Amino acid sequence: MASFEVIGGRKLSGEITPQGAKNEALQVICAVLLTEEPVTITNIPDIVDVNKLIQLLSDMGVTVTREDEETYTFEAKNIDLEYLESKQFIALGRAIRGSVMIMGPMLARFGMCKLPKPGGDKIGRRRMDTHFIGLEKLGAKFKYDSSDEFFHINSEGRLKGTYMLLDEASVTGTANILMGAVMAEGLTTIYNAACEPYLQQLCKMLNRMGAKISGIGSNLLTIEGVEKLGGTIHKLLPDMIEIGSFIGMAAMTGSEITIKNCQIHELGLIPDTFRQLGIKMEFHGDDIYIPTQENYTIETYIDGSILTIADQIWPGFTPDLLSIALVVATQAKGTVLIHQKMFESRLFFVDKLIDMGAQIILCDPHRATVIGHNKQVSLRGIRMTSPDIRAGVALLIAALSAEGKSVIDNVEQIDRGYQHIDKRLNALGAQITRI
C-alpha cells in the first residue's frame, strides 16, 4: 500500500492541464465492443480504473494498440465469449465499477453477457436496477446468482426498441441502455435520461459510428436502431472533476494557478458554485486563471441565510466535487451547509478534517455544516487514510494547505482517478513524496 507524505503550507504557481475525463473514458471505451471496425480514442487518462478496463477488453479479445501516451486504437473483431467464465474476468470485473457498461454493447452485438457484481468506491449503496430494468425492456433476460454474485444476461434474438421512463437519471445506466438500443430493432425512447457532457460525448461518438440518436443534451433520447456500426475517431473532454479539484486547491493554498484547456462551456455550474464559496477566477479563452487570494468569503442567500451547496443531477452540481467544496469551506470566511443527497457514506471522511482542526458538524450521513476559519487558524498535518477517490483528493488538498507534515495512506484510491497527481502538483511547487 502506497502513501503520500505531504509537507503543507507551500504556495503553488504555474500552469496545469487537466487529464482526459475518467467517467467519459469508461463509457466510450466500452462502446468499442459495438463494432468490428477500428475505433481510435484520444486524450485517454493514464489512471488505474481506465487502465484496468482497457486490460479487461484486451483479455476479451479486443486488439488494443497504443498509438502514443494518450491515444489508443481498439478493434473488437474477435471477442472470446468464453473469457467471461474465467477467473481473470471475475477479478478484473469486480475491481472496477465501469465494467458494468460492457452489458449494453455485448447484448446489442452478441445477445449475451456475464458480469460479476462490479466494485468501485465504498460511498454507499449504488444500485444497478436502472441498468437491468432498462435492458429488460429492450428484451434482455437476467438471472442473478447470489452465491457468487454473478449476473447472467441474455436476449432471444435482436433487442427490440421500446419506450421507457427511467426511475433515476443514472449516468452509467443511461449509457448502458443507450448502447443496447443503438442496434435494437425499431425505435427506443428513453425519458428521464442522464444528460451529462460525458453522455453527450458518447451519443456523438455513436452517431459518428452510424447510430441514429436524437435529443442529445436533453433528458429525452430517441434512438432509431441500426443493424451495424462502424469505426470512428473520438477525443475525450478534459476531466471536469480535476478542474474543480484544482480550483479548490488554488484557493486553499492561496496559490496563483492557470488551468489550461478546460472546455469551459461544458463545466455547467462548477465555476459558479466555487464562486459562491468566494473563489475568484477569470476566463482567458478556454483557460481558467485563479489569482492568489489571502481570504475568500462564502456567499449567503439574498435574505442573509446560510448557503447550501447540494449535489444534483446534471446540469446541477456534480456529487464528485462536494468533498472538494467541503474542504475548501474549512478555510473560508463564513458558514455553509454541504448536502450530499446521492450517497450516504461520502461525508464520513470529515472526521479526518476535524482531526486536522476543521470546524465541521456532521449533522447526519448526508449533511455537514462547515464553519470556516477564514485562514486565521491553519489546519495541522496528521496521518490519515484515503477512503475513496474524491475524498482522497479532498484530504490531499487539506494536507497541502496544512501546517507541518501529513501522511495519506491508501493513495491507490487517488491513483484510480487522478493521473500522476503527485508529479503534476510537485511541478507547481508542492512537496509530495510517494512512499
PDB file of C-alpha atoms in Angstrom, residues 165-304:
ATOM      1  CA  LEU A 165     -39.199   6.104 -18.269  1.00  0.00           C
ATOM      2  CA  LEU A 166     -36.125   5.619 -16.084  1.00  0.00           C
ATOM      3  CA  ASP A 167     -36.686   5.571 -12.325  1.00  0.00           C
ATOM      4  CA  GLU A 168     -33.487   7.576 -11.867  1.00  0.00           C
ATOM      5  CA  ALA A 169     -31.321   9.605 -14.224  1.00  0.00           C
ATOM      6  CA  SER A 170     -28.396   7.218 -13.819  1.00  0.00           C
ATOM      7  CA  VAL A 171     -25.390   8.176 -15.969  1.00  0.00           C
ATOM      8  CA  THR A 172     -23.970   4.678 -16.367  1.00  0.00           C
ATOM      9  CA  GLY A 173     -27.481   3.225 -16.549  1.00  0.00           C
ATOM     10  CA  THR A 174     -28.418   5.574 -19.394  1.00  0.00           C
ATOM     11  CA  ALA A 175     -25.132   4.787 -21.175  1.00  0.00           C
ATOM     12  CA  ASN A 176     -25.721   1.041 -20.889  1.00  0.00           C
ATOM     13  CA  ILE A 177     -29.301   1.213 -22.145  1.00  0.00           C
ATOM     14  CA  LEU A 178     -28.303   3.589 -24.939  1.00  0.00           C
ATOM     15  CA  MET A 179     -25.580   1.233 -26.162  1.00  0.00           C
ATOM     16  CA  GLY A 180     -28.040  -1.638 -26.059  1.00  0.00           C
ATOM     17  CA  ALA A 181     -30.605   0.352 -28.034  1.00  0.00           C
ATOM     18  CA  VAL A 182     -28.442   1.619 -30.913  1.00  0.00           C
ATOM     19  CA  MET A 183     -28.683  -1.731 -32.722  1.00  0.00           C
ATOM     20  CA  ALA A 184     -32.122  -2.745 -31.437  1.00  0.00           C
ATOM     21  CA  GLU A 185     -34.967  -3.282 -33.864  1.00  0.00           C
ATOM     22  CA  GLY A 186     -37.196  -0.230 -34.169  1.00  0.00           C
ATOM     23  CA  LEU A 187     -37.442   2.933 -32.095  1.00  0.00           C
ATOM     24  CA  THR A 188     -36.334   3.367 -28.474  1.00  0.00           C
ATOM     25  CA  THR A 189     -37.310   6.374 -26.373  1.00  0.00           C
ATOM     26  CA  ILE A 190     -35.520   6.966 -23.062  1.00  0.00           C
ATOM     27  CA  TYR A 191     -37.172   9.559 -20.809  1.00  0.00           C
ATOM     28  CA  ASN A 192     -35.512  10.872 -17.635  1.00  0.00           C
ATOM     29  CA  ALA A 193     -32.208  10.040 -19.299  1.00  0.00           C
ATOM     30  CA  ALA A 194     -28.997  11.420 -17.813  1.00  0.00           C
ATOM     31  CA  CYS A 195     -27.640  14.280 -19.911  1.00  0.00           C
ATOM     32  CA  GLU A 196     -24.117  14.870 -18.545  1.00  0.00           C
ATOM     33  CA  PRO A 197     -21.495  16.102 -21.041  1.00  0.00           C
ATOM     34  CA  TYR A 198     -19.916  12.611 -20.849  1.00  0.00           C
ATOM     35  CA  LEU A 199     -23.146  11.074 -22.079  1.00  0.00           C
ATOM     36  CA  GLN A 200     -23.480  13.702 -24.784  1.00  0.00           C
ATOM     37  CA  GLN A 201     -19.981  12.767 -25.920  1.00  0.00           C
ATOM     38  CA  LEU A 202     -20.948   9.078 -26.045  1.00  0.00           C
ATOM     39  CA  CYS A 203     -24.026   9.924 -28.145  1.00  0.00           C
ATOM     40  CA  LYS A 204     -21.981  11.998 -30.593  1.00  0.00           C
ATOM     41  CA  MET A 205     -19.408   9.228 -30.904  1.00  0.00           C
ATOM     42  CA  LEU A 206     -22.094   6.607 -31.544  1.00  0.00           C
ATOM     43  CA  ASN A 207     -23.715   8.825 -34.189  1.00  0.00           C
ATOM     44  CA  ARG A 208     -20.363   9.122 -35.971  1.00  0.00           C
ATOM     45  CA  MET A 209     -20.248   5.307 -35.889  1.00  0.00           C
ATOM     46  CA  GLY A 210     -23.602   5.198 -37.685  1.00  0.00           C
ATOM     47  CA  ALA A 211     -26.139   5.293 -34.841  1.00  0.00           C
ATOM     48  CA  LYS A 212     -29.247   7.481 -35.067  1.00  0.00           C
ATOM     49  CA  ILE A 213     -29.653   9.246 -31.715  1.00  0.00           C
ATOM     50  CA  SER A 214     -31.595  12.495 -31.298  1.00  0.00           C
ATOM     51  CA  GLY A 215     -32.311  14.649 -28.264  1.00  0.00           C
ATOM     52  CA  ILE A 216     -28.642  14.794 -27.275  1.00  0.00           C
ATOM     53  CA  GLY A 217     -28.153  17.075 -24.259  1.00  0.00           C
ATOM     54  CA  SER A 218     -31.746  16.650 -23.060  1.00  0.00           C
ATOM     55  CA  ASN A 219     -33.363  14.093 -20.762  1.00  0.00           C
ATOM     56  CA  LEU A 220     -35.389  12.634 -23.657  1.00  0.00           C
ATOM     57  CA  LEU A 221     -33.314  10.494 -26.029  1.00  0.00           C
ATOM     58  CA  THR A 222     -34.736   8.887 -29.161  1.00  0.00           C
ATOM     59  CA  ILE A 223     -32.776   6.070 -30.798  1.00  0.00           C
ATOM     60  CA  GLU A 224     -33.611   4.608 -34.189  1.00  0.00           C
ATOM     61  CA  GLY A 225     -31.954   1.197 -34.253  1.00  0.00           C
ATOM     62  CA  VAL A 226     -29.465   0.327 -36.996  1.00  0.00           C
ATOM     63  CA  GLU A 227     -28.114  -3.072 -37.993  1.00  0.00           C
ATOM     64  CA  LYS A 228     -24.407  -2.266 -37.847  1.00  0.00           C
ATOM     65  CA  LEU A 229     -21.969   0.329 -36.539  1.00  0.00           C
ATOM     66  CA  GLY A 230     -18.578   1.298 -37.941  1.00  0.00           C
ATOM     67  CA  GLY A 231     -15.347   2.795 -36.650  1.00  0.00           C
ATOM     68  CA  THR A 232     -14.588   6.389 -35.708  1.00  0.00           C
ATOM     69  CA  ILE A 233     -12.102   8.741 -34.034  1.00  0.00           C
ATOM     70  CA  HIS A 234     -13.090  10.331 -30.719  1.00  0.00           C
ATOM     71  CA  LYS A 235     -11.448  12.811 -28.332  1.00  0.00           C
ATOM     72  CA  LEU A 236     -12.317  12.891 -24.633  1.00  0.00           C
ATOM     73  CA  LEU A 237     -13.285  16.093 -22.855  1.00  0.00           C
ATOM     74  CA  PRO A 238     -10.991  17.383 -20.093  1.00  0.00           C
ATOM     75  CA  ASP A 239     -11.961  15.978 -16.701  1.00  0.00           C
ATOM     76  CA  MET A 240     -14.338  18.432 -15.005  1.00  0.00           C
ATOM     77  CA  ILE A 241     -13.663  16.835 -11.606  1.00  0.00           C
ATOM     78  CA  GLU A 242      -9.947  17.534 -11.929  1.00  0.00           C
ATOM     79  CA  ILE A 243     -10.700  21.095 -12.973  1.00  0.00           C
ATOM     80  CA  GLY A 244     -12.903  21.624  -9.906  1.00  0.00           C
ATOM     81  CA  SER A 245     -10.266  19.998  -7.694  1.00  0.00           C
ATOM     82  CA  PHE A 246      -7.575  22.380  -8.990  1.00  0.00           C
ATOM     83  CA  ILE A 247      -9.837  25.408  -8.439  1.00  0.00           C
ATOM     84  CA  GLY A 248     -10.349  24.344  -4.817  1.00  0.00           C
ATOM     85  CA  MET A 249      -6.660  23.566  -4.328  1.00  0.00           C
ATOM     86  CA  ALA A 250      -5.629  27.023  -5.560  1.00  0.00           C
ATOM     87  CA  ALA A 251      -7.951  28.749  -3.089  1.00  0.00           C
ATOM     88  CA  MET A 252      -6.971  26.576  -0.108  1.00  0.00           C
ATOM     89  CA  THR A 253      -3.252  27.106  -0.663  1.00  0.00           C
ATOM     90  CA  GLY A 254      -3.511  30.800  -1.642  1.00  0.00           C
ATOM     91  CA  SER A 255      -1.912  29.997  -4.981  1.00  0.00           C
ATOM     92  CA  GLU A 256      -1.872  31.575  -8.424  1.00  0.00           C
ATOM     93  CA  ILE A 257      -2.669  28.862 -10.940  1.00  0.00           C
ATOM     94  CA  THR A 258      -3.827  28.696 -14.554  1.00  0.00           C
ATOM     95  CA  ILE A 259      -5.821  25.612 -15.548  1.00  0.00           C
ATOM     96  CA  LYS A 260      -5.369  25.091 -19.293  1.00  0.00           C
ATOM     97  CA  ASN A 261      -7.807  23.916 -21.980  1.00  0.00           C
ATOM     98  CA  CYS A 262     -10.855  23.481 -19.733  1.00  0.00           C
ATOM     99  CA  GLN A 263     -13.709  23.382 -22.291  1.00  0.00           C
ATOM    100  CA  ILE A 264     -15.393  25.932 -20.020  1.00  0.00           C
ATOM    101  CA  HIS A 265     -18.759  25.728 -21.797  1.00  0.00           C
ATOM    102  CA  GLU A 266     -19.022  22.073 -20.660  1.00  0.00           C
ATOM    103  CA  LEU A 267     -18.479  22.786 -16.939  1.00  0.00           C
ATOM    104  CA  GLY A 268     -22.064  23.695 -16.058  1.00  0.00           C
ATOM    105  CA  LEU A 269     -22.433  25.120 -12.537  1.00  0.00           C
ATOM    106  CA  ILE A 270     -18.938  24.154 -11.369  1.00  0.00           C
ATOM    107  CA  PRO A 271     -17.347  27.639 -11.739  1.00  0.00           C
ATOM    108  CA  ASP A 272     -20.405  29.401 -10.275  1.00  0.00           C
ATOM    109  CA  THR A 273     -20.507  27.053  -7.268  1.00  0.00           C
ATOM    110  CA  PHE A 274     -16.873  27.745  -6.402  1.00  0.00           C
ATOM    111  CA  ARG A 275     -17.550  31.457  -6.856  1.00  0.00           C
ATOM    112  CA  GLN A 276     -20.307  31.076  -4.228  1.00  0.00           C
ATOM    113  CA  LEU A 277     -17.563  29.880  -1.875  1.00  0.00           C
ATOM    114  CA  GLY A 278     -15.744  33.155  -2.553  1.00  0.00           C
ATOM    115  CA  ILE A 279     -13.149  31.928  -5.042  1.00  0.00           C
ATOM    116  CA  LYS A 280     -12.183  34.450  -7.689  1.00  0.00           C
ATOM    117  CA  MET A 281     -11.420  33.246 -11.184  1.00  0.00           C
ATOM    118  CA  GLU A 282     -11.016  34.652 -14.654  1.00  0.00           C
ATOM    119  CA  PHE A 283     -11.664  33.011 -18.012  1.00  0.00           C
ATOM    120  CA  HIS A 284      -8.883  33.622 -20.502  1.00  0.00           C
ATOM    121  CA  GLY A 285     -10.122  31.976 -23.666  1.00  0.00           C
ATOM    122  CA  ASP A 286     -10.554  28.358 -22.612  1.00  0.00           C
ATOM    123  CA  ASP A 287      -8.206  28.665 -19.618  1.00  0.00           C
ATOM    124  CA  ILE A 288      -9.232  29.365 -16.018  1.00  0.00           C
ATOM    125  CA  TYR A 289      -6.944  31.723 -14.091  1.00  0.00           C
ATOM    126  CA  ILE A 290      -7.107  31.590 -10.268  1.00  0.00           C
ATOM    127  CA  PRO A 291      -5.353  34.592  -8.670  1.00  0.00           C
ATOM    128  CA  THR A 292      -3.730  34.496  -5.238  1.00  0.00           C
ATOM    129  CA  GLN A 293      -6.342  35.054  -2.537  1.00  0.00           C
ATOM    130  CA  GLU A 294      -5.383  35.585   1.079  1.00  0.00           C
ATOM    131  CA  ASN A 295      -9.057  35.222   2.069  1.00  0.00           C
ATOM    132  CA  TYR A 296     -12.316  34.190   0.455  1.00  0.00           C
ATOM    133  CA  THR A 297     -15.850  34.699   1.781  1.00  0.00           C
ATOM    134  CA  ILE A 298     -18.791  32.314   1.397  1.00  0.00           C
ATOM    135  CA  GLU A 299     -21.867  33.995  -0.040  1.00  0.00           C
ATOM    136  CA  THR A 300     -25.216  33.930   1.732  1.00  0.00           C
ATOM    137  CA  TYR A 301     -28.678  33.810   0.229  1.00  0.00           C
ATOM    138  CA  ILE A 302     -30.364  37.148  -0.515  1.00  0.00           C
ATOM    139  CA  ASP A 303     -32.138  37.129   2.847  1.00  0.00           C
ATOM    140  CA  GLY A 304     -28.834  36.545   4.650  1.00  0.00           C
TER     141      GLY A 304
END
